[in-house]
PDB file of C-alpha atoms in Angstrom:
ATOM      1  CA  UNK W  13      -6.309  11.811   2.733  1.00 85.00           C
ATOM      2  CA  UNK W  14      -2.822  10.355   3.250  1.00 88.00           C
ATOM      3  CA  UNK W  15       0.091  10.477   1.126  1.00 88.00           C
ATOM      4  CA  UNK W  16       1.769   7.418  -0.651  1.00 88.00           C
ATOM      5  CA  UNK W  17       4.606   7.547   2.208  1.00 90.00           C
ATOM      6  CA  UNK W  18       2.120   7.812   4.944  1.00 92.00           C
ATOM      7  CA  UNK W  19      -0.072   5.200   3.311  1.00 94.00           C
ATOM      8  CA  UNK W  20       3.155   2.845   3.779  1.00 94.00           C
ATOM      9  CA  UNK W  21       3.333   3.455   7.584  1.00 94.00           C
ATOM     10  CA  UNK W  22      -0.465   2.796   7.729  1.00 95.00           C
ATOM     11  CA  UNK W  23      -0.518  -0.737   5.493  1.00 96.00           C
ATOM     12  CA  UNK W  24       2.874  -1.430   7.998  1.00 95.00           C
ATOM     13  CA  UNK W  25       0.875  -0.664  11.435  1.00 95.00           C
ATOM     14  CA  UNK W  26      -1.764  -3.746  10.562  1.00 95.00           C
ATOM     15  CA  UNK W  27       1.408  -5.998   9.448  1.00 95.00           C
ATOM     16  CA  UNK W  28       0.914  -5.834   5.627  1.00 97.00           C
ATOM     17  CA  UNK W  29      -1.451  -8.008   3.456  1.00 97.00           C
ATOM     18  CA  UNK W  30      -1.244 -10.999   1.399  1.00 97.00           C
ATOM     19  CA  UNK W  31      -2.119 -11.415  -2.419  1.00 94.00           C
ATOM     20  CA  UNK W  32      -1.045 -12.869  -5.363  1.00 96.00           C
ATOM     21  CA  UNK W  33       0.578 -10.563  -8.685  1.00 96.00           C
ATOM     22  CA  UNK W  34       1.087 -11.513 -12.014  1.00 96.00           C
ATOM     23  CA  UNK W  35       4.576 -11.321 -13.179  1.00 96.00           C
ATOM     24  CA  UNK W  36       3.532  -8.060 -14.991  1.00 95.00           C
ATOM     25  CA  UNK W  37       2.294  -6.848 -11.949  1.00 96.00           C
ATOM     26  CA  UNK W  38       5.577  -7.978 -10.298  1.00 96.00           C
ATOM     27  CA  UNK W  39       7.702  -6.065 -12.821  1.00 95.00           C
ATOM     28  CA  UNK W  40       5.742  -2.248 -12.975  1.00 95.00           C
ATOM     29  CA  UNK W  41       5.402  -2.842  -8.970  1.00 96.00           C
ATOM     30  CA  UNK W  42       9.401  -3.056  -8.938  1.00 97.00           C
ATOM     31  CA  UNK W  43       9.810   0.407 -11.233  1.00 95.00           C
ATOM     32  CA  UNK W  44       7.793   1.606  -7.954  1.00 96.00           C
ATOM     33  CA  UNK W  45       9.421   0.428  -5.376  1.00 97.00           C
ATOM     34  CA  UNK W  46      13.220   1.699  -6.848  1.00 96.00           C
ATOM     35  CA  UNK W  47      11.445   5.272  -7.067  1.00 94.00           C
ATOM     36  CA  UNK W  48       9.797   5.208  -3.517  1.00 92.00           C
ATOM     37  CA  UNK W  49      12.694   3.205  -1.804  1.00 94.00           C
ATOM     38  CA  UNK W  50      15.206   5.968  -3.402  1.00 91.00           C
ATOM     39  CA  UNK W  51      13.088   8.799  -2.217  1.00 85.00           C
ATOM     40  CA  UNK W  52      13.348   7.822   1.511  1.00 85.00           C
ATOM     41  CA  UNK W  53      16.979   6.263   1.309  1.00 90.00           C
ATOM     42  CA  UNK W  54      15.759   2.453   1.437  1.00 92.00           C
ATOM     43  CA  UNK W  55      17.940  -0.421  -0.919  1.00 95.00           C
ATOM     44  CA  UNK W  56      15.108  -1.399  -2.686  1.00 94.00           C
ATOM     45  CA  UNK W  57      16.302  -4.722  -2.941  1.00 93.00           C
ATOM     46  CA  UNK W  58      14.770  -5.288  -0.041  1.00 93.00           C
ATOM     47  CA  UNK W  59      11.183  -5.048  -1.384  1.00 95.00           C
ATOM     48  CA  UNK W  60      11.200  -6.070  -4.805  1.00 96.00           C
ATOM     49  CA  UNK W  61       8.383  -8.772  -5.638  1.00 96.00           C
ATOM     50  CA  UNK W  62       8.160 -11.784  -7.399  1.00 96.00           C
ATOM     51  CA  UNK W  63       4.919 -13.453  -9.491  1.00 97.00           C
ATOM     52  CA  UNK W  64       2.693 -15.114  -7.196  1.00 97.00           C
ATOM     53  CA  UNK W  65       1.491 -15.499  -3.401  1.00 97.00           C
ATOM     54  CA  UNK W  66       3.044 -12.382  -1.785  1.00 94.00           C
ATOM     55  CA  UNK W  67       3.185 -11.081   1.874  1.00 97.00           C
ATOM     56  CA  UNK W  68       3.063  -7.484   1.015  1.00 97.00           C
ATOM     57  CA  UNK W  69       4.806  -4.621   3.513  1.00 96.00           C
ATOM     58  CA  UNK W  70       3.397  -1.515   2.959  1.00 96.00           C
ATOM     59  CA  UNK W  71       6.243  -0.670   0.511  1.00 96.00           C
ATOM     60  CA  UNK W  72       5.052  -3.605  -1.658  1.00 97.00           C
ATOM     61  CA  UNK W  73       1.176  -2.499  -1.131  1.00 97.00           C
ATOM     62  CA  UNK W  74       1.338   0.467  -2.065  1.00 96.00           C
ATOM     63  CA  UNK W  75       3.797  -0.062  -5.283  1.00 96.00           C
ATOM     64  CA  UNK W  76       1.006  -2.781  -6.335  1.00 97.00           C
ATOM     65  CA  UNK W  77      -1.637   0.081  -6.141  1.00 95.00           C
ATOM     66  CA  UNK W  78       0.071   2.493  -7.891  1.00 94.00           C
ATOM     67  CA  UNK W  79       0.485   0.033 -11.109  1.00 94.00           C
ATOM     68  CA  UNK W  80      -0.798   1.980 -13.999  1.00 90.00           C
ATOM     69  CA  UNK W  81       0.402  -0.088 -17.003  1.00 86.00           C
ATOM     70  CA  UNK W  82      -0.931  -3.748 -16.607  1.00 90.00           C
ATOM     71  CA  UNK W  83      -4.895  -3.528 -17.367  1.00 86.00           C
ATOM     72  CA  UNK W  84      -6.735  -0.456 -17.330  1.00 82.00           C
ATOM     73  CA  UNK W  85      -7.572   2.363 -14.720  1.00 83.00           C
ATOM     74  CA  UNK W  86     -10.045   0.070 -13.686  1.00 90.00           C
ATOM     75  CA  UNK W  87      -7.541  -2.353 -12.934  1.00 92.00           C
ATOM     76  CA  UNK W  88      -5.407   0.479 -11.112  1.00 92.00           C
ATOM     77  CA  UNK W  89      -8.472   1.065  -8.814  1.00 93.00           C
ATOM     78  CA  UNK W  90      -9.328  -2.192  -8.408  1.00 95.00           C
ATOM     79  CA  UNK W  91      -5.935  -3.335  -7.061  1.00 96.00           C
ATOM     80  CA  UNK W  92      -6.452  -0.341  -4.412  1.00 95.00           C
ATOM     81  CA  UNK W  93      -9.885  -1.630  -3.524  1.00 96.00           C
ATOM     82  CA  UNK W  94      -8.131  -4.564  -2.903  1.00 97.00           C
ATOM     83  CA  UNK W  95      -5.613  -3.496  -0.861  1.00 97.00           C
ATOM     84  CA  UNK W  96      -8.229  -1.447   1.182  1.00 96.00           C
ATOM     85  CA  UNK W  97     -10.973  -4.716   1.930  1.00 97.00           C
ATOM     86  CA  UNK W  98      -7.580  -6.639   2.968  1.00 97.00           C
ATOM     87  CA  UNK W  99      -6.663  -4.229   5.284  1.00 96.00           C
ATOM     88  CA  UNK W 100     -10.390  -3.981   6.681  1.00 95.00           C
ATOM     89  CA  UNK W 101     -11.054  -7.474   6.235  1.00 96.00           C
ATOM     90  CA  UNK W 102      -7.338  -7.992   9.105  1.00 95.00           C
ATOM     91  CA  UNK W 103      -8.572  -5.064  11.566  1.00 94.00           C
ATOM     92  CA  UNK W 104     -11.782  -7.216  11.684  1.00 94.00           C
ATOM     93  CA  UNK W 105      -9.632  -9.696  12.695  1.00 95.00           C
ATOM     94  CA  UNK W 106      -7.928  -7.669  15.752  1.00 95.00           C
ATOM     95  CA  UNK W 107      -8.701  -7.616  19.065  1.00 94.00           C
ATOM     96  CA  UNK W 108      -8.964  -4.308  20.534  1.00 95.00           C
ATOM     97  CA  UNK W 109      -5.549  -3.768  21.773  1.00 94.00           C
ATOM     98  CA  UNK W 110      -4.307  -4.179  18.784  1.00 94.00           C
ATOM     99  CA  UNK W 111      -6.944  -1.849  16.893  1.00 94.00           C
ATOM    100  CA  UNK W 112      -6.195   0.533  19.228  1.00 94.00           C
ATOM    101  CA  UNK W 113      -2.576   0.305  18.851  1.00 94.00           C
ATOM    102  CA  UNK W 114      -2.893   0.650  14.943  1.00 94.00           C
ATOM    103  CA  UNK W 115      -5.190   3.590  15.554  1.00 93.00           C
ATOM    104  CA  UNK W 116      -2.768   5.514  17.197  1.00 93.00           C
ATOM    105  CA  UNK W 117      -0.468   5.017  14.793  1.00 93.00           C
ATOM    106  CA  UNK W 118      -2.423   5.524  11.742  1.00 93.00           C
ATOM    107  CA  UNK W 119      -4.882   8.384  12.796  1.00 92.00           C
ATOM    108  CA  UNK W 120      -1.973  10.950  13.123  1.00 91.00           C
ATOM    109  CA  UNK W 121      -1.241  10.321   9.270  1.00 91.00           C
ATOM    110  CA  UNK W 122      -4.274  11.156   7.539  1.00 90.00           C
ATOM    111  CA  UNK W 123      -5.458  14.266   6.855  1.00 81.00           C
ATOM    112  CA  UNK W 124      -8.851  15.791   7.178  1.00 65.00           C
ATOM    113  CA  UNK W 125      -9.710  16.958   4.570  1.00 58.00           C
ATOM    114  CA  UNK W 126     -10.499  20.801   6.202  1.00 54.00           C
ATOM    115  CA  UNK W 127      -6.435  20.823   6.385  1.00 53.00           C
ATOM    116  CA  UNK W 128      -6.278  21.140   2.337  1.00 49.00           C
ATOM    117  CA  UNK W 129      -8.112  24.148   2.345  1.00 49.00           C
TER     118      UNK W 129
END
């Protein structure tokens, strides 16, 4: 399990992912990244996203996945499917240095789940 903040730091140790949003997308994806960027002291002006071919930090990713009101909760999911079989589809890409190196800094922020109970 990881939390959306941690999930940032993980999408940011493989270098982000590229997709394209809709400008809908684009606009509930903003709302997101004002709340997240304002609970960790970033300008969000930094982040905020466009319609079309993005290059998504793990700010951006993560806003994307957490869109609720463009589609339904399939839609919701799918976008984090999506997000997940980028990420995969890069590491596959890796040599092992570099796996290793995002190993190390992803493994320390997810949670078993045996630390919930």
């Amino acid at each position: 399990r990881v939390n959306f903040y941690n999930m940032i730091d993980i999408i940011d140790a493989i270098g982000g992912v590229d997709l394209a949003i809709s400008a809908d997308e684009a606009r509930v994806a903003n709302n997101y990244i004002k709340e997240m960027c304002n609970g960790v002291g970033l300008d969000p002006s930094d982040y905020y996203m466009s319609e079309g071919n993005q290059h998504m930090n793990g700010v951006q990713a993560v806003a994307y996945c957490r869109i609720r009101y463009v589609g339904s909760d399939f839609a919701r999911t799918q976008r984090q499917r999506t997000v997940l079989t980028l990420m995969f589809q890069k590491l596959m890409t890796m040599d092992i240095g570099l796996i290793n190196n995002f190993l190390n800094t992803a493994l320390p922020l997810v949670w078993a789940l045996s630390m919930w109970r």
